[in-house]
Amino acid sequence: MKKSFYLFLLMALVVFSFTSCKVSKQYVTYISKKAEIEALKTKKVIVIATDDINVLEFTNTFEKNYQEKEDFSSQYLKDFSNKIKASKVFGNVTYDISKGIYAALNTTDADYVIHFSNFEITNRYEWRSSGNMGGMNGMGSMNTSSSVEYCVIHVKVEVYDTKNDKEILDFIATGEASVFFFNFTTTLKKAKDLTIDHIINYLKTEQTTYEKY
């Protein structure tokens, strides 16, 4: 009976270590602001992306879901456009799959251009420990630990003021998601979606830091 209780207590501590470690982490970094984006809700925006995607990790998952790198950047444009329209940050948002650089665009009907580039898909491991469970019913010292893999995606974001023909803002947005039950495709998608959320939130409120568990 006592052994069962101690095993239950050990498992509870492991679960607690996974759920109670709340920290803050910055997911929008290397910010360079030259001017303000004014009257966002009245502005027209074109969104473009290059397909310079550096896949360092999650290679098999990436190739399983995207035949070409441009398929990833095209999907990213569509997902970002849908989300930013729903959030009503700007008055009008369109995306152009055919153009990968600002200089190639016809910007006569836009106030701003948002350009995504330098995508990087990588990973990281986080070690978590349940602490020391020593001297319980002669069981000895038990210090358990485990690792969690994260998919991490970085993207460079540049905002151009088309009326003045200049870049006014750039930063790096990061999204990361932990692998759960070897579902790598879901993890990759979630990390991608989180970069989009962090970009939109920064444009709306300049939020850069989020609580991470």
CSV table of N, CA and C in Angstrom, one decimal, residues 121-205:
chain,number,residue,atom,x,y,z
A,121,ILE,N,13.9,26.6,-39.9
A,121,ILE,CA,13.2,25.6,-39.2
A,121,ILE,C,14.3,24.7,-38.5
A,122,THR,N,14.2,24.7,-37.2
A,122,THR,CA,15.2,24.0,-36.4
A,122,THR,C,14.5,23.4,-35.2
A,123,ASN,N,15.3,23.0,-34.2
A,123,ASN,CA,14.7,22.4,-33.0
A,123,ASN,C,15.5,22.7,-31.8
A,124,ARG,N,15.0,22.4,-30.7
A,124,ARG,CA,15.8,22.5,-29.4
A,124,ARG,C,15.2,21.4,-28.4
A,125,TYR,N,16.1,21.1,-27.5
A,125,TYR,CA,15.6,20.1,-26.4
A,125,TYR,C,15.6,20.8,-25.1
A,126,GLU,N,14.6,20.5,-24.3
A,126,GLU,CA,14.5,21.0,-23.0
A,126,GLU,C,14.5,19.8,-22.0
A,127,TRP,N,15.4,19.9,-21.0
A,127,TRP,CA,15.4,18.9,-20.0
A,127,TRP,C,14.7,19.3,-18.8
A,128,ARG,N,13.8,18.4,-18.3
A,128,ARG,CA,13.0,18.7,-17.1
A,128,ARG,C,13.2,17.6,-16.1
A,129,SER,N,13.4,18.1,-14.8
A,129,SER,CA,13.7,17.1,-13.7
A,129,SER,C,12.5,17.2,-12.7
A,130,SER,N,12.2,16.0,-12.1
A,130,SER,CA,11.2,16.0,-11.1
A,130,SER,C,11.7,16.2,-9.7
A,131,GLY,N,13.0,16.4,-9.6
A,131,GLY,CA,13.6,16.6,-8.3
A,131,GLY,C,14.0,15.3,-7.6
A,132,ASN,N,14.5,15.4,-6.4
A,132,ASN,CA,15.1,14.3,-5.7
A,132,ASN,C,14.0,13.7,-4.7
A,133,MET,N,13.7,12.4,-4.9
A,133,MET,CA,12.8,11.7,-4.0
A,133,MET,C,13.6,10.7,-3.2
A,134,GLY,N,14.2,11.1,-2.1
A,134,GLY,CA,15.1,10.2,-1.4
A,134,GLY,C,14.5,9.7,-0.1
A,135,GLY,N,14.9,8.4,0.2
A,135,GLY,CA,14.7,7.8,1.5
A,135,GLY,C,13.2,7.5,1.8
A,136,MET,N,12.5,7.1,0.8
A,136,MET,CA,11.1,6.8,1.0
A,136,MET,C,10.9,5.2,1.1
A,137,ASN,N,10.7,4.7,2.3
A,137,ASN,CA,10.4,3.3,2.5
A,137,ASN,C,11.6,2.4,1.9
A,138,GLY,N,12.8,2.9,2.1
A,138,GLY,CA,13.9,2.2,1.6
A,138,GLY,C,14.1,2.2,0.1
A,139,MET,N,13.4,3.0,-0.6
A,139,MET,CA,13.5,3.0,-2.1
A,139,MET,C,14.7,3.6,-2.5
A,140,GLY,N,15.4,4.4,-1.7
A,140,GLY,CA,16.6,5.1,-2.1
A,140,GLY,C,16.3,6.4,-2.8
A,141,SER,N,17.3,7.0,-3.3
A,141,SER,CA,17.2,8.3,-3.9
A,141,SER,C,16.8,8.2,-5.4
A,142,MET,N,15.8,8.9,-5.8
A,142,MET,CA,15.2,8.8,-7.1
A,142,MET,C,15.1,10.2,-7.7
A,143,ASN,N,15.9,10.5,-8.7
A,143,ASN,CA,15.9,11.8,-9.4
A,143,ASN,C,15.7,11.6,-10.8
A,144,THR,N,14.4,11.8,-11.3
A,144,THR,CA,14.0,11.5,-12.6
A,144,THR,C,14.1,12.7,-13.5
A,145,SER,N,14.4,12.5,-14.7
A,145,SER,CA,14.4,13.6,-15.7
A,145,SER,C,14.0,13.1,-17.1
A,146,SER,N,13.6,14.0,-17.9
A,146,SER,CA,13.2,13.6,-19.3
A,146,SER,C,13.4,14.8,-20.2
A,147,SER,N,13.5,14.6,-21.5
A,147,SER,CA,13.7,15.7,-22.4
A,147,SER,C,12.5,15.8,-23.3
A,148,VAL,N,12.2,17.1,-23.7
A,148,VAL,CA,11.2,17.4,-24.6
A,148,VAL,C,11.8,18.1,-25.8
A,149,GLU,N,11.4,17.7,-27.0
A,149,GLU,CA,11.9,18.3,-28.2
A,149,GLU,C,10.9,19.4,-28.7
A,150,TYR,N,11.4,20.5,-29.1
A,150,TYR,CA,10.6,21.6,-29.7
A,150,TYR,C,11.0,21.8,-31.1
A,151,CYS,N,10.0,22.1,-31.9
A,151,CYS,CA,10.2,22.6,-33.3
A,151,CYS,C,10.2,24.1,-33.1
A,152,VAL,N,11.3,24.7,-33.7
A,152,VAL,CA,11.4,26.2,-33.6
A,152,VAL,C,11.5,26.8,-35.0
A,153,ILE,N,10.7,27.8,-35.2
A,153,ILE,CA,10.7,28.5,-36.5
A,153,ILE,C,11.0,29.9,-36.3
A,154,HIS,N,12.0,30.5,-37.1
A,154,HIS,CA,12.3,31.9,-37.1
A,154,HIS,C,11.9,32.5,-38.5
A,155,VAL,N,11.5,33.7,-38.5
A,155,VAL,CA,11.2,34.4,-39.8
A,155,VAL,C,11.5,35.9,-39.6
A,156,LYS,N,12.2,36.4,-40.6
A,156,LYS,CA,12.5,37.8,-40.6
A,156,LYS,C,11.3,38.6,-41.2
A,157,VAL,N,10.9,39.7,-40.6
A,157,VAL,CA,9.7,40.4,-41.0
A,157,VAL,C,10.2,41.9,-41.3
A,158,GLU,N,9.9,42.3,-42.5
A,158,GLU,CA,10.2,43.7,-42.9
A,158,GLU,C,8.9,44.4,-43.4
A,159,VAL,N,8.7,45.6,-42.9
A,159,VAL,CA,7.6,46.4,-43.3
A,159,VAL,C,8.1,47.7,-44.1
A,160,TYR,N,7.5,47.9,-45.2
A,160,TYR,CA,7.9,49.0,-46.1
A,160,TYR,C,6.7,50.0,-46.2
A,161,ASP,N,7.0,51.2,-46.1
A,161,ASP,CA,6.1,52.3,-46.4
A,161,ASP,C,6.2,52.6,-47.9
A,162,THR,N,5.2,52.3,-48.6
A,162,THR,CA,5.2,52.5,-50.1
A,162,THR,C,5.2,53.9,-50.5
A,163,LYS,N,4.5,54.7,-49.8
A,163,LYS,CA,4.4,56.2,-50.2
A,163,LYS,C,5.7,56.9,-50.1
A,164,ASN,N,6.5,56.5,-49.1
A,164,ASN,CA,7.9,57.1,-49.0
A,164,ASN,C,9.0,56.2,-49.5
A,165,ASP,N,8.5,55.0,-50.0
A,165,ASP,CA,9.5,54.0,-50.6
A,165,ASP,C,10.7,53.7,-49.7
A,166,LYS,N,10.4,53.3,-48.5
A,166,LYS,CA,11.4,52.9,-47.6
A,166,LYS,C,11.0,51.9,-46.5
A,167,GLU,N,12.0,51.2,-46.0
A,167,GLU,CA,11.7,50.2,-44.9
A,167,GLU,C,11.5,51.0,-43.6
A,168,ILE,N,10.5,50.7,-42.9
A,168,ILE,CA,10.3,51.4,-41.6
A,168,ILE,C,10.3,50.5,-40.4
A,169,LEU,N,10.3,49.2,-40.6
A,169,LEU,CA,10.4,48.3,-39.5
A,169,LEU,C,10.9,46.9,-39.9
A,170,ASP,N,11.7,46.3,-39.1
A,170,ASP,CA,12.1,44.9,-39.3
A,170,ASP,C,12.3,44.2,-37.9
A,171,PHE,N,12.1,43.0,-37.9
A,171,PHE,CA,12.3,42.2,-36.6
A,171,PHE,C,12.3,40.7,-37.0
A,172,ILE,N,12.7,39.9,-36.0
A,172,ILE,CA,12.6,38.4,-36.1
A,172,ILE,C,11.5,37.9,-35.2
A,173,ALA,N,10.6,37.1,-35.8
A,173,ALA,CA,9.6,36.5,-35.1
A,173,ALA,C,9.9,35.0,-34.9
A,174,THR,N,9.6,34.5,-33.8
A,174,THR,CA,9.9,33.0,-33.5
A,174,THR,C,8.6,32.4,-33.0
A,175,GLY,N,8.4,31.1,-33.4
A,175,GLY,CA,7.4,30.3,-32.8
A,175,GLY,C,7.9,28.9,-32.5
A,176,GLU,N,7.5,28.3,-31.4
A,176,GLU,CA,8.0,27.0,-31.1
A,176,GLU,C,6.9,26.2,-30.5
A,177,ALA,N,6.9,24.9,-30.7
A,177,ALA,CA,5.9,24.0,-30.2
A,177,ALA,C,6.6,22.7,-29.8
A,178,SER,N,6.1,22.0,-28.8
A,178,SER,CA,6.7,20.8,-28.3
A,178,SER,C,6.1,19.6,-29.0
A,179,VAL,N,6.9,18.6,-29.2
A,179,VAL,CA,6.5,17.4,-29.9
A,179,VAL,C,5.7,16.6,-28.9
A,180,PHE,N,4.5,16.1,-29.3
A,180,PHE,CA,3.6,15.3,-28.4
A,180,PHE,C,3.3,14.0,-29.1
A,181,PHE,N,3.6,12.9,-28.5
A,181,PHE,CA,3.3,11.6,-29.1
A,181,PHE,C,3.8,11.5,-30.5
A,182,PHE,N,5.0,12.0,-30.8
A,182,PHE,CA,5.6,11.9,-32.1
A,182,PHE,C,4.8,12.5,-33.3
A,183,ASN,N,3.9,13.4,-33.0
A,183,ASN,CA,3.1,14.0,-34.0
A,183,ASN,C,3.9,15.2,-34.6
A,184,PHE,N,4.8,15.0,-35.4
A,184,PHE,CA,5.7,16.0,-35.9
A,184,PHE,C,5.1,17.0,-36.9
A,185,THR,N,4.1,16.5,-37.6
A,185,THR,CA,3.4,17.4,-38.6
A,185,THR,C,2.6,18.4,-37.8
A,186,THR,N,1.9,18.0,-36.8
A,186,THR,CA,1.1,19.0,-36.0
A,186,THR,C,2.0,19.9,-35.3
A,187,THR,N,3.2,19.5,-34.8
A,187,THR,CA,4.2,20.3,-34.1
A,187,THR,C,4.7,21.4,-35.1
A,188,LEU,N,5.1,21.0,-36.3
A,188,LEU,CA,5.6,21.9,-37.3
A,188,LEU,C,4.5,23.0,-37.6
A,189,LYS,N,3.3,22.6,-37.8
A,189,LYS,CA,2.2,23.5,-38.1
A,189,LYS,C,2.0,24.5,-37.0
A,190,LYS,N,2.0,24.0,-35.7
A,190,LYS,CA,1.7,24.8,-34.6
A,190,LYS,C,2.9,25.9,-34.4
A,191,ALA,N,4.1,25.5,-34.6
A,191,ALA,CA,5.2,26.4,-34.5
A,191,ALA,C,5.1,27.5,-35.6
A,192,LYS,N,4.7,27.1,-36.8
A,192,LYS,CA,4.4,28.1,-37.9
A,192,LYS,C,3.3,29.0,-37.5
A,193,ASP,N,2.2,28.5,-37.0
A,193,ASP,CA,1.1,29.3,-36.6
A,193,ASP,C,1.4,30.3,-35.5
A,194,LEU,N,2.3,29.9,-34.6
A,194,LEU,CA,2.7,30.8,-33.5
A,194,LEU,C,3.6,31.9,-34.0
A,195,THR,N,4.4,31.7,-35.0
A,195,THR,CA,5.1,32.9,-35.6
A,195,THR,C,4.1,33.9,-36.1
A,196,ILE,N,3.1,33.4,-36.8
A,196,ILE,CA,2.1,34.3,-37.3
A,196,ILE,C,1.4,35.1,-36.2
A,197,ASP,N,1.0,34.4,-35.2
A,197,ASP,CA,0.3,35.1,-34.0
A,197,ASP,C,1.3,36.1,-33.4
A,198,HIS,N,2.5,35.8,-33.3
A,198,HIS,CA,3.5,36.7,-32.7
A,198,HIS,C,3.7,38.0,-33.5
A,199,ILE,N,3.7,37.8,-34.9
A,199,ILE,CA,3.8,38.9,-35.8
A,199,ILE,C,2.6,39.8,-35.7
A,200,ILE,N,1.4,39.2,-35.7
A,200,ILE,CA,0.2,40.0,-35.7
A,200,ILE,C,0.1,40.8,-34.4
A,201,ASN,N,0.4,40.1,-33.3
A,201,ASN,CA,0.3,40.7,-32.0
A,201,ASN,C,1.3,41.9,-31.8
A,202,TYR,N,2.4,41.7,-32.4
A,202,TYR,CA,3.4,42.8,-32.3
A,202,TYR,C,2.9,44.0,-33.2
A,203,LEU,N,2.4,43.8,-34.3
A,203,LEU,CA,1.9,44.9,-35.2
A,203,LEU,C,0.7,45.6,-34.5
A,204,LYS,N,-0.1,44.8,-33.7
A,204,LYS,CA,-1.2,45.4,-33.0
A,204,LYS,C,-0.9,46.1,-31.7
A,205,THR,N,0.0,45.5,-30.9
A,205,THR,CA,0.2,46.0,-29.6
A,205,THR,C,1.7,46.1,-29.2
